PDB file of C-alpha atoms in Angstrom:
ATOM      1  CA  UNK A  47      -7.693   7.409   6.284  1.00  0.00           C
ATOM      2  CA  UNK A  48      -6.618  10.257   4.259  1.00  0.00           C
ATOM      3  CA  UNK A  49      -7.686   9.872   1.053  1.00  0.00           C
ATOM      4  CA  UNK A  50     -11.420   9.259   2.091  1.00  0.00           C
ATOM      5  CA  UNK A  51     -12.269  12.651   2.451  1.00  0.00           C
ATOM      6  CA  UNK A  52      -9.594  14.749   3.136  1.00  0.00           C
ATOM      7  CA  UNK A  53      -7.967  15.148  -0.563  1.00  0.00           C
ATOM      8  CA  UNK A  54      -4.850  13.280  -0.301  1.00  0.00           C
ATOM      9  CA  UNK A  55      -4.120  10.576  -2.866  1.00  0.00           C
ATOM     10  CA  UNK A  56      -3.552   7.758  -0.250  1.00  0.00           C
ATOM     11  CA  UNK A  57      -2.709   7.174   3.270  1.00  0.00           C
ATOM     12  CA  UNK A  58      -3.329   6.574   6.651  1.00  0.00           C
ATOM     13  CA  UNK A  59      -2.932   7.636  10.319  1.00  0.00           C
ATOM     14  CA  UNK A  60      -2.580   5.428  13.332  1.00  0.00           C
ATOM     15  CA  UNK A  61      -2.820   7.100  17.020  1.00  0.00           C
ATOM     16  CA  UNK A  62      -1.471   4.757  19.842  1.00  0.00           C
ATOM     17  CA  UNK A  63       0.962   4.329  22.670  1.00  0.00           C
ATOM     18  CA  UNK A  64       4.807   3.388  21.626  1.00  0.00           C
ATOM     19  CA  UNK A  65       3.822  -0.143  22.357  1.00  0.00           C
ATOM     20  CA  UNK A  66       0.928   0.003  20.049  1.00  0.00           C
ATOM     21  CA  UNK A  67       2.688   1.698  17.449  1.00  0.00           C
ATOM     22  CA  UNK A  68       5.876  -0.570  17.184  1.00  0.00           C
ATOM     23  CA  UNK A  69       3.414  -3.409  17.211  1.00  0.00           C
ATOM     24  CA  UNK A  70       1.680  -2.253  14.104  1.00  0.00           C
ATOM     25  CA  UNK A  71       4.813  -1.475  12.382  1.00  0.00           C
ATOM     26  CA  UNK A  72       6.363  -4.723  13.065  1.00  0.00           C
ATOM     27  CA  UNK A  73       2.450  -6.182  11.688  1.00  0.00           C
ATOM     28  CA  UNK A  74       3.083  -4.425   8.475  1.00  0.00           C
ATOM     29  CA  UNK A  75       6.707  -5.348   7.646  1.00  0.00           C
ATOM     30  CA  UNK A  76       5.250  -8.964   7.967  1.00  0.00           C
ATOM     31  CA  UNK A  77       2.466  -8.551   5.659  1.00  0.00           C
ATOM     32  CA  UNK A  78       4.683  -6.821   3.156  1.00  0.00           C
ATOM     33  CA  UNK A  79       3.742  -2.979   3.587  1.00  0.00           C
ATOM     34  CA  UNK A  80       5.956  -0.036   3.768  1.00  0.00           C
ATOM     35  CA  UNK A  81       6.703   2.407   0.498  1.00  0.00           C
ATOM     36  CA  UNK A  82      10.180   3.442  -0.104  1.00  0.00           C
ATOM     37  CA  UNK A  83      10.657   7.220  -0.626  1.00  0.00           C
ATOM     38  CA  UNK A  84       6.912   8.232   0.114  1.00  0.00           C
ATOM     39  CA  UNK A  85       7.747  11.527   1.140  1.00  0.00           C
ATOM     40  CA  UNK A  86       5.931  13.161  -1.460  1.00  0.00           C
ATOM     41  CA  UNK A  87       3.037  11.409  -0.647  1.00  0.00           C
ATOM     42  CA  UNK A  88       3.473  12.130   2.952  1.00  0.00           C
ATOM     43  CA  UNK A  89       3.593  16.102   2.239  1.00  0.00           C
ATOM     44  CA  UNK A  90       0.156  15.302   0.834  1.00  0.00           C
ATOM     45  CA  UNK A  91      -1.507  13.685   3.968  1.00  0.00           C
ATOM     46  CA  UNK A  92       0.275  17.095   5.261  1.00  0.00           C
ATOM     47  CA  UNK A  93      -1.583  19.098   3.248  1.00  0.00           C
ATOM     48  CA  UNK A  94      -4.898  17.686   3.612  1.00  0.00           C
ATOM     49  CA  UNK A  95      -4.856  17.847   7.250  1.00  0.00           C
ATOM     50  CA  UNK A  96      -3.671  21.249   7.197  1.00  0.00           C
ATOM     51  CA  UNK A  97      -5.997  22.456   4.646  1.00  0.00           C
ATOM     52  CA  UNK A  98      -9.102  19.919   4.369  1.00  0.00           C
ATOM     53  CA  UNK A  99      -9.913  18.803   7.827  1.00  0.00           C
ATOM     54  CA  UNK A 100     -12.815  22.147   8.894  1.00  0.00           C
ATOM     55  CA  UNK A 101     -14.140  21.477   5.264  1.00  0.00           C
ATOM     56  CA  UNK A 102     -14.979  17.723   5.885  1.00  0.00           C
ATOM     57  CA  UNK A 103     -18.179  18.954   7.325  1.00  0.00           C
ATOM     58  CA  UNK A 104     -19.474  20.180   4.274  1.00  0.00           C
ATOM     59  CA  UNK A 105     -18.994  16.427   2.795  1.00  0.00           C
ATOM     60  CA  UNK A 106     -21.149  14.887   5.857  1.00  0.00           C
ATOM     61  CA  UNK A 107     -23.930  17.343   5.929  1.00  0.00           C
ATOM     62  CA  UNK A 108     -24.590  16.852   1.706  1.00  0.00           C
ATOM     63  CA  UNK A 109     -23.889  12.532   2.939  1.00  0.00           C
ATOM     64  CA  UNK A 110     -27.013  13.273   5.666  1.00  0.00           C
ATOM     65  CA  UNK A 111     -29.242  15.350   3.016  1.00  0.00           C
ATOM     66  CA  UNK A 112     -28.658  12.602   0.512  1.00  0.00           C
ATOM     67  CA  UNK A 113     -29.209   9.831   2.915  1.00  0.00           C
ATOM     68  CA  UNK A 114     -32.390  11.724   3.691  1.00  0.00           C
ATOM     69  CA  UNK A 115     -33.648  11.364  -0.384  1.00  0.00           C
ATOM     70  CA  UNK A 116     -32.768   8.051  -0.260  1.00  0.00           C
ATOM     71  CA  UNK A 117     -34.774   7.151   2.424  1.00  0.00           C
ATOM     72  CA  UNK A 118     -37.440   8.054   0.377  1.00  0.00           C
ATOM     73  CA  UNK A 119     -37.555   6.135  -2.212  1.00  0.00           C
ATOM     74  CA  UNK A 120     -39.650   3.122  -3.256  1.00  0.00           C
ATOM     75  CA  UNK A 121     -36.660   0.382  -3.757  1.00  0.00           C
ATOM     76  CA  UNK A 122     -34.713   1.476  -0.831  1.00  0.00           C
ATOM     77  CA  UNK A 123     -35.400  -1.038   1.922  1.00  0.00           C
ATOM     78  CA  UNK A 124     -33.222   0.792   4.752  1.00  0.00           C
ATOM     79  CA  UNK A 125     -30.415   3.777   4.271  1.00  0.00           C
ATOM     80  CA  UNK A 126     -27.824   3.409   7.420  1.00  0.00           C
ATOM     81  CA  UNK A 127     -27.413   5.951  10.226  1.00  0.00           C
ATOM     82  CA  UNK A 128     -24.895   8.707   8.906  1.00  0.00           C
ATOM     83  CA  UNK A 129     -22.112   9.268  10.402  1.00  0.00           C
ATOM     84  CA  UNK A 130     -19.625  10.211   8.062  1.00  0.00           C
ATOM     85  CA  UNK A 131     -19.334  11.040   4.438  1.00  0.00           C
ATOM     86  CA  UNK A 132     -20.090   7.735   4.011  1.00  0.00           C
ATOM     87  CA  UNK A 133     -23.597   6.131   2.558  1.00  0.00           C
ATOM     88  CA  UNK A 134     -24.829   2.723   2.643  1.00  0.00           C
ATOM     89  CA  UNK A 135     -27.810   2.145   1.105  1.00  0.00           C
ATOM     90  CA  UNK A 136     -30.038  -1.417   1.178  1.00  0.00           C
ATOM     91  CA  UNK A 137     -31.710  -2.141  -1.770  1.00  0.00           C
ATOM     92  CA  UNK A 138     -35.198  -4.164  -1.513  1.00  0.00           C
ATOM     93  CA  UNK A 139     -34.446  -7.701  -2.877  1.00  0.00           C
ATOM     94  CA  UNK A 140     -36.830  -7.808  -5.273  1.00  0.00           C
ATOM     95  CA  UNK A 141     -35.007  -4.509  -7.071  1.00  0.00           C
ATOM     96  CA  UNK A 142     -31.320  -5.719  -6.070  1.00  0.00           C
ATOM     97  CA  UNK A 143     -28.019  -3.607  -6.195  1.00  0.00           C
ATOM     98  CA  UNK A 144     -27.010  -4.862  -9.377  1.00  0.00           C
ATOM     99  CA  UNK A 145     -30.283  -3.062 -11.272  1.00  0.00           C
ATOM    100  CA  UNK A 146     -29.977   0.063  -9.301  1.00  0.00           C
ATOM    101  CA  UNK A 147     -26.160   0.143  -9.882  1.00  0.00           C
ATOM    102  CA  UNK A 148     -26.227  -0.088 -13.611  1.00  0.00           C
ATOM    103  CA  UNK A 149     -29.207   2.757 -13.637  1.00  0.00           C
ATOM    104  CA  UNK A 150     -26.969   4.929 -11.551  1.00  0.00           C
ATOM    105  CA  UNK A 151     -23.927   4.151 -13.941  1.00  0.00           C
ATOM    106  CA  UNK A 152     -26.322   5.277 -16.719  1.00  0.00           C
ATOM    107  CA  UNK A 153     -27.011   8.587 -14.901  1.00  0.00           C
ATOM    108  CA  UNK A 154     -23.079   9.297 -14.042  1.00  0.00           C
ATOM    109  CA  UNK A 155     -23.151   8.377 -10.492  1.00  0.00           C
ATOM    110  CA  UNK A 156     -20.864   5.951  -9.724  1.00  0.00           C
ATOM    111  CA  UNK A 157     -21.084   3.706  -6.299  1.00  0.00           C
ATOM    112  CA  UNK A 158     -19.898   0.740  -5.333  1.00  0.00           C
ATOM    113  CA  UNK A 159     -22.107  -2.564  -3.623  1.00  0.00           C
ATOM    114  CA  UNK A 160     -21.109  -3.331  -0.251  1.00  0.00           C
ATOM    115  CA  UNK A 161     -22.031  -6.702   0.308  1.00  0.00           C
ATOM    116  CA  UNK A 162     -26.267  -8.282  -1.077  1.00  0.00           C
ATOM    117  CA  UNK A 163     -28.282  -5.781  -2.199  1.00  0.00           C
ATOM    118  CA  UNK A 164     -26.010  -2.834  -0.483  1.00  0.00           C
ATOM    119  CA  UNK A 165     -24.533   0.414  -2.205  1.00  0.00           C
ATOM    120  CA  UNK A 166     -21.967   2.900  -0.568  1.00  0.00           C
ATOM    121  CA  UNK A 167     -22.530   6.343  -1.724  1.00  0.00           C
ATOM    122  CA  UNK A 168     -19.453   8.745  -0.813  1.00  0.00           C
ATOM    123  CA  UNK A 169     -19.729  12.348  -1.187  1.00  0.00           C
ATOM    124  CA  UNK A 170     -15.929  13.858  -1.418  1.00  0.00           C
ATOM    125  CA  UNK A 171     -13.502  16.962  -2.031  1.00  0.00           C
ATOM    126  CA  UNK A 172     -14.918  17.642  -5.276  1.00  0.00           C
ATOM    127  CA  UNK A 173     -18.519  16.893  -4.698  1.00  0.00           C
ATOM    128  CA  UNK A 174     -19.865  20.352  -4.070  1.00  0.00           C
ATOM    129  CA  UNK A 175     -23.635  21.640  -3.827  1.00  0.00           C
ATOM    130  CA  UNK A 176     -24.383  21.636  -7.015  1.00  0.00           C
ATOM    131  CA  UNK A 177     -23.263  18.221  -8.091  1.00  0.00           C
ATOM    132  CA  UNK A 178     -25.673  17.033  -4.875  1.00  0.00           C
ATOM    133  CA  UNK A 179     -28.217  19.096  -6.529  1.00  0.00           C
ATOM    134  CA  UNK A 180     -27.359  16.929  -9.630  1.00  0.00           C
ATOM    135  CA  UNK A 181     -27.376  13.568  -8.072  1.00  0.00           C
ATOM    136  CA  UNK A 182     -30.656  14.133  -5.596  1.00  0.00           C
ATOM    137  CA  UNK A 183     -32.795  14.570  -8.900  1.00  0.00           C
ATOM    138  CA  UNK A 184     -31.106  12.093 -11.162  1.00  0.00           C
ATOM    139  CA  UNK A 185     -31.527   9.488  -8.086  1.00  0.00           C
ATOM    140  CA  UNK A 186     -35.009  10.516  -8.057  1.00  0.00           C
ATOM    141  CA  UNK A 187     -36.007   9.903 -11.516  1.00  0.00           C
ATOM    142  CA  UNK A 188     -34.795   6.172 -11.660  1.00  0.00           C
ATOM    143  CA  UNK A 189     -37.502   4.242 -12.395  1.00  0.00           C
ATOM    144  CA  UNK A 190     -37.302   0.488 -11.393  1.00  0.00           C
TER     145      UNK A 190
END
């Protein structure tokens, strides 16, 4: 996927034999995908792999080091391995997602839940060091 860390508004790659290829494309024309004159959008997925693949390490180290504060807290009941940018974060179920969502809305820190009691926390192109330094300490002064 493109746009999940790399920079690029939307897209996505698939790596497979002819067979497996021609397949998929046949598999989208039947559920209705395809975009008409998406070569702007293409010189975009261009870009970001030219230009934003090295830096995507940056974006899973500050993932791990905010995984790592999470882990720490009193309402977290279990932070997933990290393996991307990607955080998912399990909320004890006597706190609940919903409570800790709406106080991390409050601080400016927007997430998503991913299923009971489960936030995804993704750090991003424009999440630098200092907006980590931001989010650690407003994460750490929720009180629930």
């Amino acid at each position: 996927c493109l746009s999940k860390g790399l920079g690029a508004p939307v897209g996505s790659l698939l790596v497979g034999n002819l067979a497996h290829i021609d397949k998929a494309r046949r598999l989208r024309k039947v559920m209705g995908g395809g975009m008409r004159q998406a070569g702007f959008l293409a010189a975009a997925g261009v870009y970001a792999l030219d230009h934003n693949v090295e830096r995507l390490k940056e974006d899973h180290l500050r993932a791990e080091k905010l995984a790592t504060v999470l882990e720490g807290l009193s309402f977290t009941a279990r932070v997933y391995p990290v393996e991307t940018n990607i955080i998912l974060w399990s909320i004890a179920p006597e706190v609940g997602s919903s409570q800790v969502l709406d106080l991390l809305r409050q601080q400016g820190i927007l997430a998503s839940e991913f299923g009971k009691n489960v936030i995804r926390l993704v750090t991003h192109l424009d999440f630098k060091d200092g907006d980590l330094k931001a989010c650690i300490e407003s994460i750490e002064n929720i009180k629930v």
